[in-house]
Each structure stands twice: as structure tokens, then as C-alpha cells.
Short mmCIF file of C-alpha atoms in Angstrom, two decimals:
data_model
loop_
_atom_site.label_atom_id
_atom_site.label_comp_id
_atom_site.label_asym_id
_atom_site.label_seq_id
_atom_site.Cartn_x
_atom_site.Cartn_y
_atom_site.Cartn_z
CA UNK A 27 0.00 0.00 0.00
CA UNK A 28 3.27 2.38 0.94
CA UNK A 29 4.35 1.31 -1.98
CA UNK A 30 1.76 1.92 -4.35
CA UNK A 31 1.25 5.29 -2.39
CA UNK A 32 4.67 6.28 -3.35
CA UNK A 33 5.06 5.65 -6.94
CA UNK A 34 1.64 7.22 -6.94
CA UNK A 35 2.84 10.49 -5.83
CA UNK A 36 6.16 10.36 -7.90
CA UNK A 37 4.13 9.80 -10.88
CA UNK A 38 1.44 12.92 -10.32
CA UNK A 39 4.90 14.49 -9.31
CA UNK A 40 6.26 13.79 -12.62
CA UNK A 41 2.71 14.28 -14.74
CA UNK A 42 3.30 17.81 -13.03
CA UNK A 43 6.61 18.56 -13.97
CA UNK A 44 5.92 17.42 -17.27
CA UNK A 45 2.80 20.21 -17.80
CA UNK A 46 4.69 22.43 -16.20
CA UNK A 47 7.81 22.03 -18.76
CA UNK A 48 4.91 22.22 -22.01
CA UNK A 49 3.16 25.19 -20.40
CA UNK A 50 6.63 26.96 -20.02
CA UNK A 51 7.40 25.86 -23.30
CA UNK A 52 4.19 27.56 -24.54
CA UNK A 53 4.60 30.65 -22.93
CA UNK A 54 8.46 30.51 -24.43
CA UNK A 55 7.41 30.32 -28.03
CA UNK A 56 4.46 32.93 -27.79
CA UNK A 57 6.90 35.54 -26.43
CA UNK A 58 9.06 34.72 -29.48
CA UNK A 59 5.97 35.42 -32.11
CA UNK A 60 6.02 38.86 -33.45
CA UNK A 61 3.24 39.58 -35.67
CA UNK A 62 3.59 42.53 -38.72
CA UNK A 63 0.88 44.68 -39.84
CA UNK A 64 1.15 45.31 -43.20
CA UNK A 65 -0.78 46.28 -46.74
CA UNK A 66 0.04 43.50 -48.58
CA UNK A 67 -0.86 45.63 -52.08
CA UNK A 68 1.92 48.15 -51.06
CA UNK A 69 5.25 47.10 -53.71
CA UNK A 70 7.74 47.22 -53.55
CA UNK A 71 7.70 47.74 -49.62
CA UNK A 72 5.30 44.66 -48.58
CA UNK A 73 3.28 42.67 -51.56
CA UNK A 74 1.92 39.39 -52.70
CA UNK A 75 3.74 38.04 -55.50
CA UNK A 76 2.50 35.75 -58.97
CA UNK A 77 3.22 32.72 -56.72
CA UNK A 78 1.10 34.09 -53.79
CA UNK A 79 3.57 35.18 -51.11
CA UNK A 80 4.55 38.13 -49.51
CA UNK A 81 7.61 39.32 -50.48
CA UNK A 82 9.38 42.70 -50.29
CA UNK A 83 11.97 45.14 -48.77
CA UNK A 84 10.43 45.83 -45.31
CA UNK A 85 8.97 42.11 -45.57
CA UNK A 86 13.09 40.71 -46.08
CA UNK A 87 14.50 43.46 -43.11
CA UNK A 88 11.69 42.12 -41.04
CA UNK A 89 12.85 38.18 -41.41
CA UNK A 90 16.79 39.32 -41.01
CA UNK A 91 15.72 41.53 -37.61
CA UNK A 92 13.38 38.24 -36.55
CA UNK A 93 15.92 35.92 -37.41
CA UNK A 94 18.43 37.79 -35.28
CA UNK A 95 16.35 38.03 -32.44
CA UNK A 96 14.94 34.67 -32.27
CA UNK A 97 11.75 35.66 -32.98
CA UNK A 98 9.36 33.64 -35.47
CA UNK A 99 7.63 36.52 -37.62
CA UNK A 100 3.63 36.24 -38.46
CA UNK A 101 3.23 38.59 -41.74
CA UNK A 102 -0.87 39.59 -41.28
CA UNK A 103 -2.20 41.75 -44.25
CA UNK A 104 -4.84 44.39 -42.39
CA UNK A 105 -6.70 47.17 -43.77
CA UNK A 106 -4.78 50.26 -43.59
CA UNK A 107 -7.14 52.60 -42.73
CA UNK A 108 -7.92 50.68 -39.02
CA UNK A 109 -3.90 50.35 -38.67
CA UNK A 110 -3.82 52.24 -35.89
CA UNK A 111 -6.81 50.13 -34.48
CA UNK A 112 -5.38 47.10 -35.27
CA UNK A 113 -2.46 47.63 -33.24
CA UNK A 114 -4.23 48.84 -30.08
CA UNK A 115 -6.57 46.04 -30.07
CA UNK A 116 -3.06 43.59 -30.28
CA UNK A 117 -4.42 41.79 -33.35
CA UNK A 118 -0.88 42.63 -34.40
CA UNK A 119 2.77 43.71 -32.74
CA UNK A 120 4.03 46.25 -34.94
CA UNK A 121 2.91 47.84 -38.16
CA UNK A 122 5.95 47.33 -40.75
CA UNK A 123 5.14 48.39 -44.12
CA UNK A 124 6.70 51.98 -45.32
CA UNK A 125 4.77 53.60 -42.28
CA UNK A 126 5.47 57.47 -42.40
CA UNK A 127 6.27 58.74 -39.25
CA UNK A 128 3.66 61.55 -38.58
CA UNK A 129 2.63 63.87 -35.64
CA UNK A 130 -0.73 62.57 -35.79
CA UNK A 131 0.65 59.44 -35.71
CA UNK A 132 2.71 59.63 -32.94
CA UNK A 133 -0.57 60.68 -30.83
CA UNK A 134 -1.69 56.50 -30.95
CA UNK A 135 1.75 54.98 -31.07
CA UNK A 136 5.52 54.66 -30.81
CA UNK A 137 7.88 54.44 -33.77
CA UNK A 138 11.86 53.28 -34.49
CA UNK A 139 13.82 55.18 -35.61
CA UNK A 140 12.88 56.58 -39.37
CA UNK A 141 14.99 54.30 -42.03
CA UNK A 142 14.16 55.92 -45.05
CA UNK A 143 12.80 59.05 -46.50
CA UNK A 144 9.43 58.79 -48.54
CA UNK A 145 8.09 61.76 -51.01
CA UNK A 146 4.01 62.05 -52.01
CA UNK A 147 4.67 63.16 -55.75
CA UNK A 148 2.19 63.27 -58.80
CA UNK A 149 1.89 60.07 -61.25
CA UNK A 150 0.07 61.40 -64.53
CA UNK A 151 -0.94 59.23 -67.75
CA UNK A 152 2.40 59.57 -70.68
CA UNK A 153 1.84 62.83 -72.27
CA UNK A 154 0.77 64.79 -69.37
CA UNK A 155 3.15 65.84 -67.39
CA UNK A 156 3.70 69.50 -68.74
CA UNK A 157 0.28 70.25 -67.40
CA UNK A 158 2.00 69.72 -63.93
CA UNK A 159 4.87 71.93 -62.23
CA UNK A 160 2.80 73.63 -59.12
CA UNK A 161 0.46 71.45 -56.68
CA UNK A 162 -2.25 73.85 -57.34
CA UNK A 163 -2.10 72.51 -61.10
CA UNK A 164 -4.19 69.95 -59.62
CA UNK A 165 -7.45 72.55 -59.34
CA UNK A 166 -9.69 71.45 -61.52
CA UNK A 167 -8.22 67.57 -61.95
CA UNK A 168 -10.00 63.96 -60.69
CA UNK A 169 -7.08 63.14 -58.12
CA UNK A 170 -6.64 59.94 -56.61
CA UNK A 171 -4.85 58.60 -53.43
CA UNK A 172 -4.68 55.47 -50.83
CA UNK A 173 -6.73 55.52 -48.04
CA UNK A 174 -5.42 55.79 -44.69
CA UNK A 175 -2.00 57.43 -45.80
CA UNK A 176 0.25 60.26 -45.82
CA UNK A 177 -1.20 61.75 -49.24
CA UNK A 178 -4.34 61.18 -48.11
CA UNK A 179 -4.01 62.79 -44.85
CA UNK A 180 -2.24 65.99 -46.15
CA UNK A 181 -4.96 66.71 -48.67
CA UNK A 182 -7.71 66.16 -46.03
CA UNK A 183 -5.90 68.86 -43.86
CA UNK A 184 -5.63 71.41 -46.61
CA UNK A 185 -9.17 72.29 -47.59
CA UNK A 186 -8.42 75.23 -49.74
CA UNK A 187 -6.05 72.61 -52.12
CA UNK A 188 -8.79 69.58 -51.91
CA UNK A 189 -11.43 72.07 -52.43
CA UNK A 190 -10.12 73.34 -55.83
CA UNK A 191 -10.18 69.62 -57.23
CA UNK A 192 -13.08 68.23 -59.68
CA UNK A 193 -13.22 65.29 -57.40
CA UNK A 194 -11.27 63.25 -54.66
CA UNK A 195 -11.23 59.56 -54.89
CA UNK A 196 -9.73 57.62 -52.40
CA UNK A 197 -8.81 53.83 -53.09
CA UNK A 198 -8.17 50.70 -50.41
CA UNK A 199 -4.06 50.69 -52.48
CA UNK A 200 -2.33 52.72 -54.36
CA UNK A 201 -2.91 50.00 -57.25
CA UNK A 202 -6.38 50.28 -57.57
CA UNK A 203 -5.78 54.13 -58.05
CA UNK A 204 -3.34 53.11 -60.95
CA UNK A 205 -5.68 50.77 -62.57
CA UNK A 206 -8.79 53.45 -62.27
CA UNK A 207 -6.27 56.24 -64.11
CA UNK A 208 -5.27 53.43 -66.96
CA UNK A 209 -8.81 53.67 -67.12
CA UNK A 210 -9.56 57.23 -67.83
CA UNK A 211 -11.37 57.39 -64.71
CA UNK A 212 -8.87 59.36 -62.96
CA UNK A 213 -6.23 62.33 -63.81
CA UNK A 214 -3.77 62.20 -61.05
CA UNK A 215 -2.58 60.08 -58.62
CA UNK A 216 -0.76 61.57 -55.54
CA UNK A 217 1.48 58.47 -54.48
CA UNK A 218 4.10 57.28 -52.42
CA UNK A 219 7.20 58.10 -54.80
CA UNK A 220 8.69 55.03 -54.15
CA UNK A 221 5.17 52.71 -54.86
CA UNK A 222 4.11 54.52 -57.77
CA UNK A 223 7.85 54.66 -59.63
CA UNK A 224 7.60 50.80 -58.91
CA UNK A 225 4.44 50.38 -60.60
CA UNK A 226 5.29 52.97 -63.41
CA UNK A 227 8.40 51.32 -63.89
CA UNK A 228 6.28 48.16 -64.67
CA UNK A 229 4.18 50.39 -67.19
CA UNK A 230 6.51 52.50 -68.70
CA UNK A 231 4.22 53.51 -71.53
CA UNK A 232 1.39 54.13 -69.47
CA UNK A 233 2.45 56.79 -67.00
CA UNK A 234 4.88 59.62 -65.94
CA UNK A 235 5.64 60.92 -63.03
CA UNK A 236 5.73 64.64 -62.16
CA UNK A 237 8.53 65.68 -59.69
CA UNK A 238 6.82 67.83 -57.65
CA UNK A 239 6.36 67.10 -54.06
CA UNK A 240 3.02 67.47 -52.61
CA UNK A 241 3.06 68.35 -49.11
CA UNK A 242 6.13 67.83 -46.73
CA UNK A 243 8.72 65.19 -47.36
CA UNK A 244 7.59 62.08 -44.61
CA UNK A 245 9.72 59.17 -43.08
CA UNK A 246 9.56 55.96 -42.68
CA UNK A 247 9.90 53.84 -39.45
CA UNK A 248 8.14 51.18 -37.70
CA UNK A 249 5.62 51.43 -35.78
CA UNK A 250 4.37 49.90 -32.22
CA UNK A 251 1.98 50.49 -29.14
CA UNK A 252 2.93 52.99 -26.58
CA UNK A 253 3.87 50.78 -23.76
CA UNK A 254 5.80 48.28 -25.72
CA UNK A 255 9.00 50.17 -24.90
CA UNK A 256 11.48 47.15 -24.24
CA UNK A 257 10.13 45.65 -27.80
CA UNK A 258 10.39 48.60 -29.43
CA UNK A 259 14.08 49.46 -28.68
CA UNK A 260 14.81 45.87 -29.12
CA UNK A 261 13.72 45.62 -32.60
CA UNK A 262 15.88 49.36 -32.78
CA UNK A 263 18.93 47.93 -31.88
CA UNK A 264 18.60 44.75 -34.23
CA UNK A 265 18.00 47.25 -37.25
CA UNK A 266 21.10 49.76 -36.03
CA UNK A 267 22.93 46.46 -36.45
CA UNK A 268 21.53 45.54 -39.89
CA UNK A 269 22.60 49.28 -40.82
CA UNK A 270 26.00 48.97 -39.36
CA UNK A 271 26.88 45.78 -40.68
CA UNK A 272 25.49 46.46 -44.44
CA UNK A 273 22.52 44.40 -44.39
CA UNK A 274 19.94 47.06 -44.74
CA UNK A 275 21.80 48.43 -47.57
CA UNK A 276 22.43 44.84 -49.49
CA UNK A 277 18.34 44.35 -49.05
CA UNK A 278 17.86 47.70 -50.62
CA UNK A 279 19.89 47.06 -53.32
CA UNK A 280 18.36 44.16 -54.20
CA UNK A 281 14.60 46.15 -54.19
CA UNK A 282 15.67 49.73 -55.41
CA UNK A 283 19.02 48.94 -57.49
CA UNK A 284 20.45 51.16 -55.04
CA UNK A 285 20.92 52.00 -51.06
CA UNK A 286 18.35 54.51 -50.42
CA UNK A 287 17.86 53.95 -46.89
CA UNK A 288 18.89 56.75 -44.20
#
């Protein structure tokens, strides 16, 4: 009866070491997950390729940084208009997809460090450029933009520019915009310079773009929640070392045929 009493106990004893081992194990890997917030129509920052994955050059920093750090990385396409919502309701970790680093932005969350500069410029069908050399030359003009960013929320700010247009249309990517102006449907799309010279390079007889900046020149930088302070300056010391070492500038030469990164 001892006996049995014994090698009962040693056996609950080791049943409970056991869970205790997986549970820790658990709680190991989940602090290990990170999981990105992206636009997965955004080239050539964060896209789905022809064989349906998401490739890119924030997409390839964000493996090297993971990699580094141990971390196994969760790429979650979101709508970019709720980003901000996304990330507050911990759906996802960080948002990591050319984010510009704005005041307004800064209001709901924390960013890195910026890594690159980004320009909001004009993309015009071929042939039209010489009607543009001022942003007011878009009075008058059907002018397009992606919801939830930079271009977007510069015209929305200046009412006396985005009153002078014929009309303001405002697509879920800068892609659909593209597609709606092949179309005739639009005259001018205010774009991420980097996105839309991607795209136009893809279409070379289709488009132009007009080098004219339209509102301040933005940064970008990752962004995270407020209180995640010890992830945020861990992921910012990963990427100084991906800068240091020549990483950063190897993944941007591979995207942009050159190192365009700050």
C-alpha cells in the first residue's frame, strides 16, 4: 500500500513537472511570435507576389531583424485605414510596411527610428506631365490617393487645395488608383514616390511621373503600441545592427538597385 502510495505520488509528481515544462514551453514560443501589420498591395515595400507570397523590402528586413532576435515573424495583411486600431486592439505587434512617421501618428503609437525618406509626388498618364509643375495645377483635376496614408491625410488637412479639385477619390491601395487612371477614370494620382515609380516602372508607356512634391517630405519607421517600450528598442537595436553591418543596404539594393535607406 506504501508502496503503491509512493510511486503514486512520484508519478502525479512527474505528470506535473511534465505540464509544467509544455506550459513553459508555450509561454516561451508565444513571447518569441512577433506579428507585422502590413498592406500586402503596397510594392515594392510589402506585396503578394505571382506565386502568392509576400515578399518585399520591409517584408526581407523584417525576417533578417526576426531571425536575429529569435523571434518567429507572423506577416498579417490588415486594412490600412484601421492600422492604428489594429495595433491597439493587439491583433498585431508592430505595423511594418513603409509607415510614415507623422505627428498625428505619434498621438496612438511609438515608432523606431525613421529608415528611409518617402516623397508624395504626382503620377500622370504619358503625355501629361507638362500640365504639372505647381500642386495647385491639380485645381480642376480627378485626383486619386490610398486611403489611410500620408497623401491622403495631407490633402484632407488642406481644404483650400482639396477644395479646388473636380473630385477626390480615395482607393483601399495605391494599385487600384493606378488601374482606375489606366482607365480614364482618374487624372492624377498623388502616391508614395517610391510605390508609384515601382508600378510605373512596370508600365513605362502608361504613365509619368511629375517631380513635384506634394506636401512635406515624410519618413519611414516602424511602428508599435505605446507601452511596448522594451520591444520597441529591441527591434531598434537589431536594425542599427543591420545598418552597421550592411545588411539594410544589401536588401535595398536588391529592391531599389540602389541604397536609399537613411
Amino acid at each position: 500500500m506504501k508502496k503503491t502510495f509512493v510511486l503514486c505520488v512520484c508519478a502525479l509528481t512527474a505528470i506535473t513537472a511534465v505540464s509544467a515544462l509544455f506550459s513553459s514551453c508555450s509561454k516561451k514560443e508565444e513571447t518569441k511570435k512577433i506579428v507585422v501589420g502590413l498592406d500586402d498591395n503596397y510594392p515594392p515595400m510589402g506585396f503578394v507576389d505571382e506565386n502568392n507570397e509576400i515578399v518585399g523590402f520591409d517584408i526581407d528586413v523584417a525576417k533578417e531583424a526576426s531571425k536575429r532576435l529569435g523571434f518567429n515573424v507572423e506577416f498579417k495583411p490588415i486594412d490600412w485605414s484601421s492600422k492604428e486600431a489594429e495595433l491597439k486592439s493587439r491583433r498585431i505587434d508592430v505595423l511594418w510596411n513603409g509607415l510614415d512617421i507623422t505627428e498625428k501618428r505619434k498621438e496612438n503609437m511609438m515608432f523606431s527610428e525613421p529608415y528611409m525618406d518617402n516623397r508624395q509626388i504626382m503620377f500622370v498618364p504619358a503625355g501629361k506631365s507638362s500640365e504639372y509643375k505647381f500642386e495647385a495645377d491639380l485645381a480642376g483635376k480627378v485626383v486619386a490617393t490610398q486611403s489611410g496614408g500620408t497623401a491622403e491625410e495631407y490633402l484632407d488637412g488642406n481644404e483650400a487645395l482639396r477644395s479646388s479639385f473636380k473630385d477626390f477619390k480615395k482607393y483601399p491601395d495605391y494599385i487600384a488608383a493606378f488601374i482606375d487612371m489606366q482607365n480614364g477614370r482618374v487624372d492624377v494620382v498623388v502616391s508614395d514616390e517610391i510605390t508609384g515609380r515601382y508600378y510605373m516602372n512596370k508600365h513605362p508607356n502608361d504613365f509619368e511621373a511629375v517631380d513635384v512634391v506634394v506636401g512635406p517630405v515624410s519618413e519611414f519607421g516602424i511602428g508599435f503600441r505605446k507601452e511596448d517600450v522594451e520591444l520597441r528598442n529591441t527591434v531598434q537595436k537589431v536594425l542599427d545592427e543591420l545598418k552597421a553591418d550592411g545588411t539594410m543596404a544589401k536588401i535595398s539594393e536588391k529592391w531599389f538597385a540602389a541604397d536609399i535607406t537613411k
